[in-house]
Amino acid sequence: IAAVWLPAATRTTDVLAAIAHEHAAVPMLARTHGQAATPVTLGKELAVLAHRLRRQLARIAGAEYLGKITGATGTYGAHTVSGPDATWEAIARTFVEGLGLTWNPLTTQIESHDWQAELYADVARFNRVLHNLATDVWTYISLGYFRQRLSAQGSTGSSTMPHKVNPIRFENAEANLEVSSALLDSIAGTLVTSRLQRDLTDSTTQRNIGVALGHSLLAIDNVRRGLAGLDVDADAMARDLEANWEVLGEAVQSAMRVAAIAGVEGMADPYERLKELTRGRRVDAAGMRAFIASLGLPADVEERLAALTPASYTGLATGLVAHLDG
């Protein structure tokens, strides 16, 4: 894991973080529950996933690897009979720690494998966050927010529809991540149990660790290659934003509430009033600005809201990407 899996996972996460930085300020329509929602930036959304992946990588990099040499049932029985004057616990600890492992002083015949279960659970969790990235990018491709460069995606496109480039890097990654996570879950579940002082279920189970990590590595490689073969279509995002002025309903009702607290009259029921204007309806720029003008807001508030567009309603999103450097 430390020599092969962790460097590969880190490289892919770093590619994602670089794309997030590059597109930190590109506005994009959010889609909570799949529906038009408060705008974000592409960079911030990718930064969320990079941050999640880095947290798991930090846990994996900091994992303890335990070791022991306590004898057939963990008592140093044969040791003490063979060499009664030796300080066996001290010798065992020095030897185990000399291998770069954490000494486990309390075992049965086997080291209990709990640390392995913890590690594989963390790798599986990384897999699942990466799976989330793959499905989100797949969706952004389907929305036209990303264009795929054919040469980078390892595909000749659809077999019958020449206009298509299938997102096979991300689909391949999804499948491999699902297989890897299922195996890691099973391995981790088995390794924490050993009947009484020893059984051999762990021996059979551990033969699949390489298979599980191999599927994860295939996915990690495909995601990295897939990300490297994407171009952002900011114009497509801009068109979606311009078509959804109703997302400013959140901003307007929030401003109305603040005005009401300040004592401005006529600010009652802001949510209901915006719901009547926007729910199930398309609202264009003129309609939203006319509604704002009809509210009787203080002049500075009205001016601020009238200047707002879906593309500019991204809050602190651009600056939030900098947290990746923290």
XYZ file of C-alpha atoms in Angstrom:
326
model
C 0.000 0.000 0.000
C 2.689 2.488 0.970
C 4.913 1.693 -1.991
C 2.375 1.434 -4.825
C -1.238 2.220 -3.924
C -0.677 5.397 -1.902
C 1.530 7.180 -4.490
C -0.951 6.359 -7.279
C -3.914 7.579 -5.238
C -2.048 10.750 -4.301
C -1.174 11.513 -7.937
C -4.793 11.214 -9.023
C -5.979 13.385 -6.129
C -3.363 16.002 -6.997
C -4.603 16.085 -10.606
C -8.118 16.697 -9.309
C -6.902 19.467 -6.989
C -5.043 21.157 -9.864
C -8.216 21.173 -11.991
C -10.141 22.610 -9.037
C -7.637 25.449 -8.710
C -7.676 26.131 -12.450
C -11.463 26.445 -12.543
C -12.023 27.955 -9.098
C -13.974 30.897 -10.502
C -16.027 29.164 -13.220
C -19.681 29.530 -12.169
C -21.907 26.481 -12.437
C -25.519 25.696 -11.668
C -25.784 23.367 -8.688
C -28.304 20.534 -8.832
C -29.438 19.465 -5.400
C -31.738 16.447 -5.783
C -30.932 16.734 -9.493
C -32.756 20.071 -9.788
C -31.539 23.619 -10.359
C -30.163 25.027 -7.108
C -28.001 27.827 -5.677
C -25.029 28.264 -8.055
C -21.511 27.168 -7.146
C -18.235 27.130 -9.036
C -16.851 24.095 -10.776
C -13.603 24.495 -8.871
C -15.314 24.479 -5.493
C -17.241 21.316 -6.280
C -14.105 19.499 -7.410
C -12.238 20.871 -4.376
C -14.812 19.267 -2.077
C -14.003 15.870 -3.559
C -10.236 16.479 -3.502
C -10.467 17.492 0.155
C -12.427 14.346 1.005
C -9.928 12.139 -0.800
C -6.978 13.808 0.931
C -8.518 13.166 4.347
C -8.701 9.462 3.585
C -5.161 9.471 2.207
C -3.931 11.051 5.439
C -5.632 8.318 7.470
C -4.144 5.612 5.249
C -0.659 7.142 5.364
C -0.873 7.321 9.165
C -2.032 3.728 9.654
C -0.333 1.629 12.313
C 1.114 -1.697 11.157
C 1.235 -4.028 14.181
C 3.505 -6.994 14.781
C 4.189 -9.607 17.472
C 6.361 -12.599 18.384
C 4.531 -13.880 21.457
C 4.436 -17.608 20.726
C 1.829 -20.249 19.925
C -0.886 -18.805 22.179
C 0.564 -15.390 22.987
C 2.209 -16.323 26.310
C 5.918 -16.545 25.432
C 5.623 -20.099 26.796
C 8.278 -21.743 24.603
C 10.465 -18.655 24.885
C 10.602 -18.684 28.673
C 11.268 -22.404 28.868
C 14.057 -22.217 26.285
C 15.671 -19.099 27.710
C 14.357 -18.412 31.218
C 16.762 -15.580 31.920
C 15.923 -13.510 28.853
C 13.676 -10.440 29.045
C 11.389 -11.710 26.335
C 8.916 -8.833 26.199
C 11.716 -6.305 25.841
C 13.422 -8.447 23.209
C 10.170 -8.891 21.303
C 9.396 -5.195 21.414
C 12.854 -4.207 20.207
C 12.693 -6.706 17.363
C 9.188 -5.767 16.209
C 9.816 -2.026 16.396
C 13.116 -2.544 14.595
C 11.089 -3.726 11.609
C 9.194 -0.424 11.601
C 6.088 -2.007 13.098
C 4.047 -1.104 16.167
C 4.507 -3.735 18.898
C 1.353 -5.549 19.965
C 1.909 -6.966 23.486
C -1.415 -8.804 23.805
C -2.212 -11.474 21.230
C -3.350 -15.035 20.752
C -1.377 -17.198 18.329
C -1.884 -14.472 15.735
C -1.606 -10.724 15.759
C -5.271 -9.791 15.828
C -5.429 -8.072 12.419
C -7.588 -5.209 13.686
C -5.140 -2.742 12.158
C -5.583 -4.430 8.790
C -9.359 -4.145 9.037
C -8.986 -0.445 9.873
C -6.644 0.123 6.942
C -8.813 -1.710 4.417
C -11.883 0.168 5.639
C -10.058 3.439 4.973
C -9.007 2.293 1.495
C -12.600 1.240 0.803
C -13.782 4.653 1.963
C -11.299 6.332 -0.380
C -12.684 4.099 -3.131
C -16.212 5.219 -2.416
C -15.316 8.920 -2.451
C -13.506 8.339 -5.748
C -16.640 6.537 -6.979
C -18.606 9.668 -6.056
C -16.177 11.716 -8.154
C -16.557 9.331 -11.109
C -20.355 9.505 -11.041
C -20.368 13.310 -10.663
C -17.941 13.786 -13.555
C -20.000 11.338 -15.631
C -23.058 13.491 -14.913
C -21.260 16.716 -15.794
C -20.220 15.110 -19.094
C -23.850 14.181 -19.750
C -24.861 17.804 -19.073
C -22.259 19.079 -21.523
C -20.172 20.794 -18.847
C -17.140 18.694 -19.800
C -16.005 17.762 -23.295
C -13.876 14.640 -23.665
C -10.754 14.514 -25.789
C -11.006 11.237 -27.656
C -7.275 10.528 -27.642
C -7.088 10.786 -23.861
C -10.138 8.651 -23.116
C -8.854 5.482 -24.761
C -11.975 5.059 -26.835
C -13.099 5.263 -30.440
C -16.460 6.528 -29.300
C -19.809 4.845 -29.732
C -19.898 1.763 -31.977
C -22.857 3.109 -33.989
C -23.200 6.802 -33.120
C -20.092 8.659 -34.296
C -20.954 11.897 -32.515
C -20.442 10.262 -29.099
C -17.388 9.777 -26.936
C -18.333 7.319 -24.218
C -16.993 8.203 -20.729
C -15.466 4.750 -20.338
C -12.617 5.862 -18.077
C -15.112 6.844 -15.401
C -17.441 3.899 -16.012
C -14.511 1.487 -15.788
C -13.435 3.185 -12.578
C -16.907 2.812 -11.066
C -16.969 -0.929 -11.680
C -13.462 -1.534 -10.376
C -14.102 0.574 -7.285
C -17.254 -1.387 -6.517
C -15.422 -4.714 -6.805
C -12.492 -3.442 -4.742
C -14.690 -2.042 -1.990
C -16.772 -5.209 -1.777
C -13.636 -7.323 -1.397
C -12.097 -4.966 1.151
C -15.319 -4.949 3.181
C -15.375 -8.743 3.193
C -11.683 -9.013 4.094
C -11.992 -6.475 6.916
C -15.100 -8.200 8.264
C -13.361 -11.573 8.385
C -10.009 -10.467 9.776
C -11.351 -9.114 13.075
C -12.527 -12.580 14.126
C -10.370 -15.625 14.934
C -11.954 -18.515 16.813
C -10.455 -18.884 20.279
C -6.662 -18.814 19.911
C -6.431 -19.506 16.134
C -8.195 -20.519 12.949
C -7.197 -20.172 9.297
C -10.020 -18.112 7.829
C -7.656 -15.143 7.795
C -5.130 -17.044 5.693
C -7.632 -17.675 2.898
C -9.063 -14.165 3.115
C -5.702 -12.411 2.931
C -4.936 -14.039 -0.417
C -7.448 -11.575 -1.901
C -5.851 -8.371 -0.612
C -3.785 -7.963 -3.771
C -6.874 -8.526 -5.923
C -8.797 -5.856 -3.994
C -5.978 -3.324 -4.245
C -5.451 -4.191 -7.901
C -9.034 -3.275 -8.768
C -8.619 -0.026 -6.834
C -5.382 0.784 -8.685
C -7.057 0.198 -12.055
C -9.795 2.627 -11.059
C -7.361 5.227 -9.752
C -5.416 5.086 -13.025
C -8.582 5.397 -15.113
C -9.828 8.379 -13.139
C -6.483 10.152 -13.524
C -6.431 9.518 -17.271
C -10.070 10.489 -17.577
C -9.586 13.777 -15.725
C -6.562 14.602 -17.871
C -8.700 14.172 -20.999
C -11.446 16.654 -20.101
C -12.031 20.182 -21.339
C -14.385 22.504 -19.475
C -17.226 24.051 -21.476
C -17.832 27.259 -19.535
C -20.292 28.440 -22.203
C -22.546 25.440 -21.566
C -22.518 26.227 -17.850
C -23.288 29.867 -18.554
C -26.295 28.926 -20.688
C -27.705 26.764 -17.888
C -27.249 29.562 -15.390
C -28.932 32.107 -17.640
C -31.895 29.768 -18.078
C -32.493 29.469 -14.325
C -32.990 32.892 -12.787
C -35.374 31.340 -10.264
C -32.337 30.194 -8.251
C -32.027 33.791 -7.033
C -35.168 33.220 -4.981
C -32.987 32.141 -2.083
C -30.997 35.381 -2.164
C -34.085 37.576 -2.395
C -35.935 35.937 0.498
C -32.803 36.107 2.670
C -32.467 39.832 1.981
C -36.149 40.291 2.817
C -35.672 38.601 6.184
C -32.734 40.840 7.055
C -34.774 43.895 6.049
C -37.669 42.716 8.233
C -35.336 42.395 11.232
C -34.188 45.965 10.530
C -37.812 47.114 10.739
C -38.659 47.487 7.054
C -42.384 46.981 6.501
C -43.887 44.725 3.843
C -41.353 41.935 4.227
C -43.760 39.302 5.577
C -43.787 35.705 4.295
C -40.682 35.904 2.085
C -40.500 32.148 1.446
C -44.157 31.909 0.430
C -43.869 34.909 -1.865
C -40.798 33.547 -3.614
C -42.408 30.120 -3.832
C -45.400 31.636 -5.597
C -43.075 33.387 -8.036
C -40.678 30.529 -8.760
C -41.961 27.052 -7.940
C -42.662 25.121 -11.106
C -42.066 28.221 -13.209
C -39.307 29.698 -15.282
C -38.361 33.231 -14.251
C -36.214 35.350 -16.547
C -34.012 38.303 -15.667
C -36.741 40.849 -16.315
C -39.264 38.952 -14.202
C -36.904 38.579 -11.250
C -35.871 42.227 -11.348
C -39.465 43.374 -11.604
C -40.333 41.311 -8.537
C -37.385 42.770 -6.616
C -38.441 46.279 -7.572
C -41.976 45.628 -6.270
C -40.910 44.665 -2.745
C -40.153 48.065 -1.254
C -36.681 47.126 -0.092
C -34.200 49.784 0.988
C -32.541 51.316 -2.070
C -29.105 49.827 -1.402
C -30.534 46.337 -0.927
C -32.682 46.605 -4.040
C -29.685 47.791 -6.045
C -27.543 44.903 -4.795
C -30.194 42.312 -5.638
C -30.975 43.868 -9.029
C -27.299 43.565 -9.962
C -27.207 39.897 -8.992
C -27.250 37.221 -11.686
C -27.191 33.438 -11.434
C -23.566 33.519 -12.614
C -22.532 35.984 -9.911
C -24.479 34.323 -7.098
C -21.655 32.046 -5.980
C -20.872 33.485 -2.554
C -17.353 32.699 -1.376
C -16.998 29.652 -3.629
C -13.985 30.889 -5.591
C -11.925 31.570 -2.476
C -12.912 28.329 -0.760
C -10.765 26.342 -3.186
C -7.690 27.789 -1.430
C -8.434 25.500 1.518
C -6.859 22.733 -0.547
C -3.517 24.415 0.169
C -4.090 24.583 3.908
